[in-house]
CSV table of C-alpha atoms and ligand atoms in Angstrom, one decimal:
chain,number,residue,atom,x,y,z
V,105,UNK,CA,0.0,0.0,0.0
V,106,UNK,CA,1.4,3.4,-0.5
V,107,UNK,CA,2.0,6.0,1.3
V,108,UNK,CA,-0.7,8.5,1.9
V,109,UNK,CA,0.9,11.3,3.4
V,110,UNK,CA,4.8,12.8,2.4
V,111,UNK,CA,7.0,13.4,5.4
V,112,UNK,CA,9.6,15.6,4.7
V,113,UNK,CA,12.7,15.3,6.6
V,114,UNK,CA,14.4,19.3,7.2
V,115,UNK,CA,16.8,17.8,9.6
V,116,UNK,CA,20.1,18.0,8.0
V,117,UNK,CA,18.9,21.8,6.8
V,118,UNK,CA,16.9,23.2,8.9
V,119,UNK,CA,18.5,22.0,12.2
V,120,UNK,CA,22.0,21.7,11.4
V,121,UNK,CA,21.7,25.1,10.2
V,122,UNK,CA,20.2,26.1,13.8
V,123,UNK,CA,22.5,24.7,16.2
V,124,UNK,CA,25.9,26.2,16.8
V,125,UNK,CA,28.1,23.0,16.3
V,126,UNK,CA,29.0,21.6,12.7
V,127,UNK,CA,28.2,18.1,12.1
V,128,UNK,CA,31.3,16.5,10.2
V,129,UNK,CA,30.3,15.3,6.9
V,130,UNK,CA,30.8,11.9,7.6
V,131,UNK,CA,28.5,11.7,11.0
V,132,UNK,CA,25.6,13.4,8.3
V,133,UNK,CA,26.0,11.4,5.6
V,134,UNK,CA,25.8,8.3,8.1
V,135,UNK,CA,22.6,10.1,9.7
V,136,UNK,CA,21.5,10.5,6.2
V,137,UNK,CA,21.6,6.8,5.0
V,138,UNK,CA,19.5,6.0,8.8
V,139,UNK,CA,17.2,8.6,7.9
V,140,UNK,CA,16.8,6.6,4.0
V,141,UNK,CA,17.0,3.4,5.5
V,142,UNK,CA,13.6,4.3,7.8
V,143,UNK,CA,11.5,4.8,4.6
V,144,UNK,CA,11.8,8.9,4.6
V,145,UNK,CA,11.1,9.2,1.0
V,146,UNK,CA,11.9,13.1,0.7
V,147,UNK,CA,14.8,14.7,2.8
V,148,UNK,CA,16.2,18.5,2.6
V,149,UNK,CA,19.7,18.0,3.0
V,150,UNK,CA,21.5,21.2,2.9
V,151,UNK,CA,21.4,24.8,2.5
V,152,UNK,CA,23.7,26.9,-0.7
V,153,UNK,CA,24.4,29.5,1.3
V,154,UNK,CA,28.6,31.1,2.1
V,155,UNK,CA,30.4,29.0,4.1
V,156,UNK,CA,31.6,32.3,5.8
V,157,UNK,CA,27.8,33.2,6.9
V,158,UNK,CA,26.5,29.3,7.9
V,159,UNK,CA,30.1,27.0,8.5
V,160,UNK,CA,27.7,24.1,8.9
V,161,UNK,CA,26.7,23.7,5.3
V,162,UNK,CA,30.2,24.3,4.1
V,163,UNK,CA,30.0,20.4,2.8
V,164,UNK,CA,26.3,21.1,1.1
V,165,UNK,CA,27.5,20.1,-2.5
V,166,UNK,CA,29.3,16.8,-1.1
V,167,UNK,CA,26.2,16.0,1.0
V,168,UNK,CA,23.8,16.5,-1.7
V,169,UNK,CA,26.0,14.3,-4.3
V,170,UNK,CA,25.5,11.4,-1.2
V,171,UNK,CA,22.2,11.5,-0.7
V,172,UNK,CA,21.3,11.4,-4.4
V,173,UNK,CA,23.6,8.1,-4.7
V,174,UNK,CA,20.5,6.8,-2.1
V,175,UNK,CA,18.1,5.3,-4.5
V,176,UNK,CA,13.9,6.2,-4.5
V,177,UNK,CA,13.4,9.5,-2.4
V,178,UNK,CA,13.9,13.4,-3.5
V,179,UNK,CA,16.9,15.4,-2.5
V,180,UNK,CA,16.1,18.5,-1.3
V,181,UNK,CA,18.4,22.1,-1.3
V,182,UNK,CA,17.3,25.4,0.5
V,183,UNK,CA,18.7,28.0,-1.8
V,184,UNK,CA,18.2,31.8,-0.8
V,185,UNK,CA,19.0,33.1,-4.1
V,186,UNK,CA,20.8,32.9,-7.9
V,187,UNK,CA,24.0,31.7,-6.7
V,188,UNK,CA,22.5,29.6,-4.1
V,189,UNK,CA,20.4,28.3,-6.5
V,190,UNK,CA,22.8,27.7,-9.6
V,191,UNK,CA,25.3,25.9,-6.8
V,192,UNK,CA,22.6,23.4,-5.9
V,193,UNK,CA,21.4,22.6,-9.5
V,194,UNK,CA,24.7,21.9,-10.4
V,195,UNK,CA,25.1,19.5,-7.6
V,196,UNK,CA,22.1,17.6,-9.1
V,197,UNK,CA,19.6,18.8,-6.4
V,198,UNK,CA,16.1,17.0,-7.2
V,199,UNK,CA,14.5,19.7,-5.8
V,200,UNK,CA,14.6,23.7,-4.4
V,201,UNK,CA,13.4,25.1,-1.8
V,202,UNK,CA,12.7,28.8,-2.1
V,203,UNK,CA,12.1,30.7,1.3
V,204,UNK,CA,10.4,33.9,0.7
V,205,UNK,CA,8.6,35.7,3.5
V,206,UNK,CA,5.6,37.0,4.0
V,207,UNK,CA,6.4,39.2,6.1
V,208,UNK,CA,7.4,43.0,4.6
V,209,UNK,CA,9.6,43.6,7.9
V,210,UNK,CA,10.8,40.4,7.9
V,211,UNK,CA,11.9,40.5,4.0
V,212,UNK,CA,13.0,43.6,4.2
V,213,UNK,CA,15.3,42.9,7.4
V,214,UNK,CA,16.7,39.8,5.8
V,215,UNK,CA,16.8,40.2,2.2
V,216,UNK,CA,16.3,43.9,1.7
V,217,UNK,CA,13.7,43.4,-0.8
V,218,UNK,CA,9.8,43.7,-0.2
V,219,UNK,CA,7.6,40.0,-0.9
V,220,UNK,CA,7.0,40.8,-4.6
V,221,UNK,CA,10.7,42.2,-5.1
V,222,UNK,CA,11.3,38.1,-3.9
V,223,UNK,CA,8.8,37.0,-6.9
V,224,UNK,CA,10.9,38.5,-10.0
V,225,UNK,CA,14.5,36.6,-7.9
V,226,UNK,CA,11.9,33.3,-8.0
V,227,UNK,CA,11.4,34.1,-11.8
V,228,UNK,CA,15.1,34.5,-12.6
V,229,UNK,CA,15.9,31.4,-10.8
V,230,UNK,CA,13.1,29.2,-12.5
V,231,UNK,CA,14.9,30.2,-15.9
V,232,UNK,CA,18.1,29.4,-14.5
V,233,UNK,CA,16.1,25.6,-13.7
V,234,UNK,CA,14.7,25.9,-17.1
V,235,UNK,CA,18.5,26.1,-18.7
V,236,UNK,CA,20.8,24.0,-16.1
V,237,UNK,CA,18.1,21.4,-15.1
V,238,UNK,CA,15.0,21.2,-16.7
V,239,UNK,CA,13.6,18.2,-14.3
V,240,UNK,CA,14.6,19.9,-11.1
V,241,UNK,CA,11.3,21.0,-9.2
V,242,UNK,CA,11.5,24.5,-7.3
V,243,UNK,CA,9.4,25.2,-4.0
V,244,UNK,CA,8.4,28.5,-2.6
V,245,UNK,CA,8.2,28.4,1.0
V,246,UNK,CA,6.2,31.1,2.3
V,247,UNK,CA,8.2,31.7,6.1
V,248,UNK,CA,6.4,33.7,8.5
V,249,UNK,CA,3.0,33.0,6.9
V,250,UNK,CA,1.2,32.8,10.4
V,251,UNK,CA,3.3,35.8,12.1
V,252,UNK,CA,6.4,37.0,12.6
V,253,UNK,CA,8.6,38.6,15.3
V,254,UNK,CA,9.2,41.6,14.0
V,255,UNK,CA,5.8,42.6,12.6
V,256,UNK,CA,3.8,41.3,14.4
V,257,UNK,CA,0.6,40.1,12.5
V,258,UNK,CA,0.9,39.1,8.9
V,259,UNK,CA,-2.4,40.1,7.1
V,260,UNK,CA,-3.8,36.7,5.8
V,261,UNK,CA,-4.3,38.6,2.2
V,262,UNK,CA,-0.6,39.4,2.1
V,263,UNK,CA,0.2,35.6,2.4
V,264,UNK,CA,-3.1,34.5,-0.3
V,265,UNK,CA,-1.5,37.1,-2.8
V,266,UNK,CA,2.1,36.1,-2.3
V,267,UNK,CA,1.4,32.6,-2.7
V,268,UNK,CA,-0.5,33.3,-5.7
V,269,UNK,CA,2.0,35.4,-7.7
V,270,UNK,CA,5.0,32.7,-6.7
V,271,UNK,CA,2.2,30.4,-8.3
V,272,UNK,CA,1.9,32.4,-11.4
V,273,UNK,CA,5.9,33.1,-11.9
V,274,UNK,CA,5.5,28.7,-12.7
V,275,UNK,CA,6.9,27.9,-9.1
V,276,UNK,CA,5.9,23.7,-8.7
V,277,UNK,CA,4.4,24.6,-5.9
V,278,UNK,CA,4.1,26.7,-2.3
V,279,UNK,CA,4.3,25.6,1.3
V,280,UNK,CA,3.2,27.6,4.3
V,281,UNK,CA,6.4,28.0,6.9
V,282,UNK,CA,5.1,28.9,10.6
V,283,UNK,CA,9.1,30.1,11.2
V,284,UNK,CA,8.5,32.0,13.6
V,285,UNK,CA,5.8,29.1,16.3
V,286,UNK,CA,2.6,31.8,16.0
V,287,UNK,CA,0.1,29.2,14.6
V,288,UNK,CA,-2.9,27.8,15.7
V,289,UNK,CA,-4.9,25.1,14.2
V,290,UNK,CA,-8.2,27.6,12.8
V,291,UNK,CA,-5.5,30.0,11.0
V,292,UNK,CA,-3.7,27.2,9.6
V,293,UNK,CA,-6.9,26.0,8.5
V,294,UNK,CA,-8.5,29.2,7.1
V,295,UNK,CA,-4.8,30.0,5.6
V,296,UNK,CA,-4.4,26.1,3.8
V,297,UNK,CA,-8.3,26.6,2.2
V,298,UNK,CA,-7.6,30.1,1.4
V,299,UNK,CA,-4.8,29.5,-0.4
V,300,UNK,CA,-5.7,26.3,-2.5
V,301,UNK,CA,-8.7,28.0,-3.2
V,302,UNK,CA,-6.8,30.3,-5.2
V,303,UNK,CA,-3.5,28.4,-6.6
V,304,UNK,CA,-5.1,24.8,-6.5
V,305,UNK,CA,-3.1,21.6,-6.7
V,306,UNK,CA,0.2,23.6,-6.4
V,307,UNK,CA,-0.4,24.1,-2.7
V,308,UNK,CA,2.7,22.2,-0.9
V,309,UNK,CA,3.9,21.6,2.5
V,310,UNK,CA,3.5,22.4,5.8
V,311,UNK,CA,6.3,23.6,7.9
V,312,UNK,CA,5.1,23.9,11.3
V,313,UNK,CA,7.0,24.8,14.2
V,314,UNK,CA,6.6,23.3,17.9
V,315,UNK,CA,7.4,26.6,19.9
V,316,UNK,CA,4.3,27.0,21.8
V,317,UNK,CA,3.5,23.1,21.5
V,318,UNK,CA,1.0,23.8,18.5
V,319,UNK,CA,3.4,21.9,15.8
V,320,UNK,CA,1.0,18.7,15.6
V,321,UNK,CA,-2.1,20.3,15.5
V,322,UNK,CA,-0.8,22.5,13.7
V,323,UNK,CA,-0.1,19.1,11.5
V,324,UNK,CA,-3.1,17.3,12.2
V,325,UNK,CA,-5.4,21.0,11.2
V,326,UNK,CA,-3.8,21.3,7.7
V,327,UNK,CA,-4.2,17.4,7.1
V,328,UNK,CA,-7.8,18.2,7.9
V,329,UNK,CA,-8.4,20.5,4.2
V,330,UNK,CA,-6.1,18.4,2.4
V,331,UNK,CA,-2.3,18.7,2.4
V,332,UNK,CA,-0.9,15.6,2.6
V,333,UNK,CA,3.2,17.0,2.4
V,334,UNK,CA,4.9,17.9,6.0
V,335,UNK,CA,7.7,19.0,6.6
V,336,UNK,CA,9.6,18.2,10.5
V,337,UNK,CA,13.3,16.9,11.7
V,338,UNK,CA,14.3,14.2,13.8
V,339,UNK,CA,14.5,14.5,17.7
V,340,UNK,CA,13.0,18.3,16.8
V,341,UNK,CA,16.5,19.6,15.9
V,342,UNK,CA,16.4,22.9,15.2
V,343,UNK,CA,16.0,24.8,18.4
V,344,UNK,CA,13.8,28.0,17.9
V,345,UNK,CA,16.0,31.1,18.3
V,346,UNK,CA,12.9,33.1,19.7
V,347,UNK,CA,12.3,30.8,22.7
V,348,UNK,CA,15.6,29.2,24.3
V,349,UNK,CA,15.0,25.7,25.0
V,350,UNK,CA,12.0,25.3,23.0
V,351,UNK,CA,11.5,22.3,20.3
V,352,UNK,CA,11.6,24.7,17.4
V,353,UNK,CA,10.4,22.2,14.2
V,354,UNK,CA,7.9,19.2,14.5
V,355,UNK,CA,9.4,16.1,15.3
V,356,UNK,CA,9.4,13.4,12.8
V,357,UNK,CA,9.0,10.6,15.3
V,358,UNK,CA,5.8,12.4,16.9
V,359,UNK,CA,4.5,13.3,13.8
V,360,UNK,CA,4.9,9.7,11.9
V,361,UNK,CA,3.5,8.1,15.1
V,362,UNK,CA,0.2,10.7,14.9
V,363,UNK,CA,-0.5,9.6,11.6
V,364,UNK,CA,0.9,5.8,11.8
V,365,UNK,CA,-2.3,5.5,15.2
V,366,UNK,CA,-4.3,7.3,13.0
V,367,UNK,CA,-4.1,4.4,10.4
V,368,UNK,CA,-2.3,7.3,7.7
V,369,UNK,CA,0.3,5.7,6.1
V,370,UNK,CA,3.7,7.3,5.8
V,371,UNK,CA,5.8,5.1,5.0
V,372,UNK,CA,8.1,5.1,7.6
V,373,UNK,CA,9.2,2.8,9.8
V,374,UNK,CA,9.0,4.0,13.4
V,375,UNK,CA,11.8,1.7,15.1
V,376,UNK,CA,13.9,2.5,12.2
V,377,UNK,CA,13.1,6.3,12.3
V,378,UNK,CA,13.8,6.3,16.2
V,379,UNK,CA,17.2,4.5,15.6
V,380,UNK,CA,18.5,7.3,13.2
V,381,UNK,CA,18.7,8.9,16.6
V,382,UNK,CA,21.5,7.3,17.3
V,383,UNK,CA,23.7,8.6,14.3
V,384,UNK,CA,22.7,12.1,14.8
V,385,UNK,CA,23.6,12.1,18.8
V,386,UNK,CA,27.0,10.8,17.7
V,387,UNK,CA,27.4,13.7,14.9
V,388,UNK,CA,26.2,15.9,17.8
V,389,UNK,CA,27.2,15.2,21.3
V,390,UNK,CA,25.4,17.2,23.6
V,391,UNK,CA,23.0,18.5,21.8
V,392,UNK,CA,19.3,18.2,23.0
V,393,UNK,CA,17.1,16.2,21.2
V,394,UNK,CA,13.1,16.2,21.4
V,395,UNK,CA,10.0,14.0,20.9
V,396,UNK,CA,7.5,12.7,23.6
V,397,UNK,CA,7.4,8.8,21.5
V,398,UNK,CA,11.1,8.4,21.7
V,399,UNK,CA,11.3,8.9,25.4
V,400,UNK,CA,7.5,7.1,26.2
V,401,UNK,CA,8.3,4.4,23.8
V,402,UNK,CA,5.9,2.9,21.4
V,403,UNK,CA,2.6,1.2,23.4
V,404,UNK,CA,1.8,-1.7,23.7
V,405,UNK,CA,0.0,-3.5,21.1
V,406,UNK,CA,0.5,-0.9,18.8
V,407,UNK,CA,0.8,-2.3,15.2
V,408,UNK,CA,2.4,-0.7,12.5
V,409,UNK,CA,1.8,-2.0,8.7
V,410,UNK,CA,4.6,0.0,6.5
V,411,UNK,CA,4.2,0.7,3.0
V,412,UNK,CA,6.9,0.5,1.0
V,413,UNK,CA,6.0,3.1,-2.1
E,734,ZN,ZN1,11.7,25.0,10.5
């Protein structure tokens, strides 16, 4: 039976990129192969970004060319612009991950340009995809959809007309990011339906963040209208800047294990996803890892059927 929802693994980006230590290459690419070896069927493995701003992704090229050795899942690359972008197609990147924020404050802060200044940089990469690799998907990932930190309240119409002009420059398709924890289950539900109603079947992921312990219904709320991709890490590594000592994304293993009781297939196995644990403690000593099913343990009698796509 297959799969019937995607989890996306954002470990080796998202949280390698959030914790102050660097992960040698070998200790990821080991992590990686535990991470393929549970079933994950779509990982983001690195971010094109200098090595002088983000030392941990120094090795992205290397780790990317690994994981697309790994046969049967999409390789993932966060790129923040051209160069990013032409560095990870290059690499052979299955796929691109576009963060572009919804936020005016928070654009402007990061990126100096306003949302829609982010659209035409979207349209010039899309025709670098077009001439390097013409199979390559691209992603926009609309961060800060459901607030932000420095602005406060993100007007729900900013985030509808964003996602539909990233839809209309021929992006594949557009996630919501809560990057900065400030979602509840009715806005992510209002946001989801809003936005599908008005770019359809290119409405992607789900990236939702644990901060204020919302990140499965969060989850469980946008399963609820239909998206069926979701982005979390393993052990919840990626510790939210905003809110020291805080599970920043949605852990994998709580997140397989909702759906998995729920009788929704994902694919993964959850004694092989909890043993990729092991790997990425080594690669990281000390660092804290999350996830109320690691620590209570699988319960008894509970069953799992995996589906191997
Ligand atoms: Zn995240």
């Amino acid at each position: 039976m297959l799969p019937e929802v995607l989890i996306s693994e954002v470990g080796p980006r998202d949280g390698l990129q959030s914790v102050k230590a660097t992960m040698p290459t070998a200790a990821k690419l080991r992590w990686i192969a535990a991470l393929h070896g549970s079933g994950l069927r779509e990982i983001e493995v690195a971010s094109f970004v200098p090595a002088r701003l983000l030392p941990q992704m120094a090795d992205a090229a290397e780790v990317v060319q690994y994981a697309l050795t790994l046969p049967g899942w999409t390789v993932m690359a966060l790129v923040p612009n051209r160069k990013g972008a032409e560095a990870a197609l290059r690499a052979g990147a299955h796929k691109l991950t576009l963060p572009v924020s919804a936020s005016e404050a928070h654009s402007l802060a990061n990126v100096r340009k306003t949302p829609l200044d982010m659209v035409e940089e979207v349209r010039a990469i899309l025709a670098l995809r077009d001439e390097l690799a013409p199979t390559a998907k691209i992603e926009a990932g609309v961060s800060t959809a459901f607030g932000c930190t420095l602005q406060g309240v993100v007007p729900e119409d900013d985030v509808v007309r964003l996602a539909a002009a990233l839809a209309a420059a021929g992006v594949d398709d557009v996630g919501l990011s809560d990057t900065t924890g400030m979602a509840n289950p009715a806005q992510v539900r209002r946001l989801f339906q809003r936005v599908r109603a008005e770019i359809g079947d290119k409405t992607g992921a789900a990236h939702m963040h644990n901060t204020r312990g919302l990140g499965l219904a969060n989850c469980l709320a946008a399963y609820d209208v239909g998206v069926r991709t979701f982005d979390s890490s393993l052990g919840g590594l990626g510790g939210c800047p905003y809110a020291p000592g805080a599970s920043g994304n949605v852990v994998t293993e709580d997140l397989v294990f909702m759906f998995e009781a729920m009788g929704v297939r994902t694919g993964v196995d959850l004694q092989k996803l909890m043993a990729a644990r092991a790997p990425l403690a080594e690669g990281l000593p000390g660092e804290p890892l999350y996830g109320m099913t690691p620590d209570a343990g699988l319960p008894k009698g509970f069953a799992q059927e995996v589906a191997h796509a």
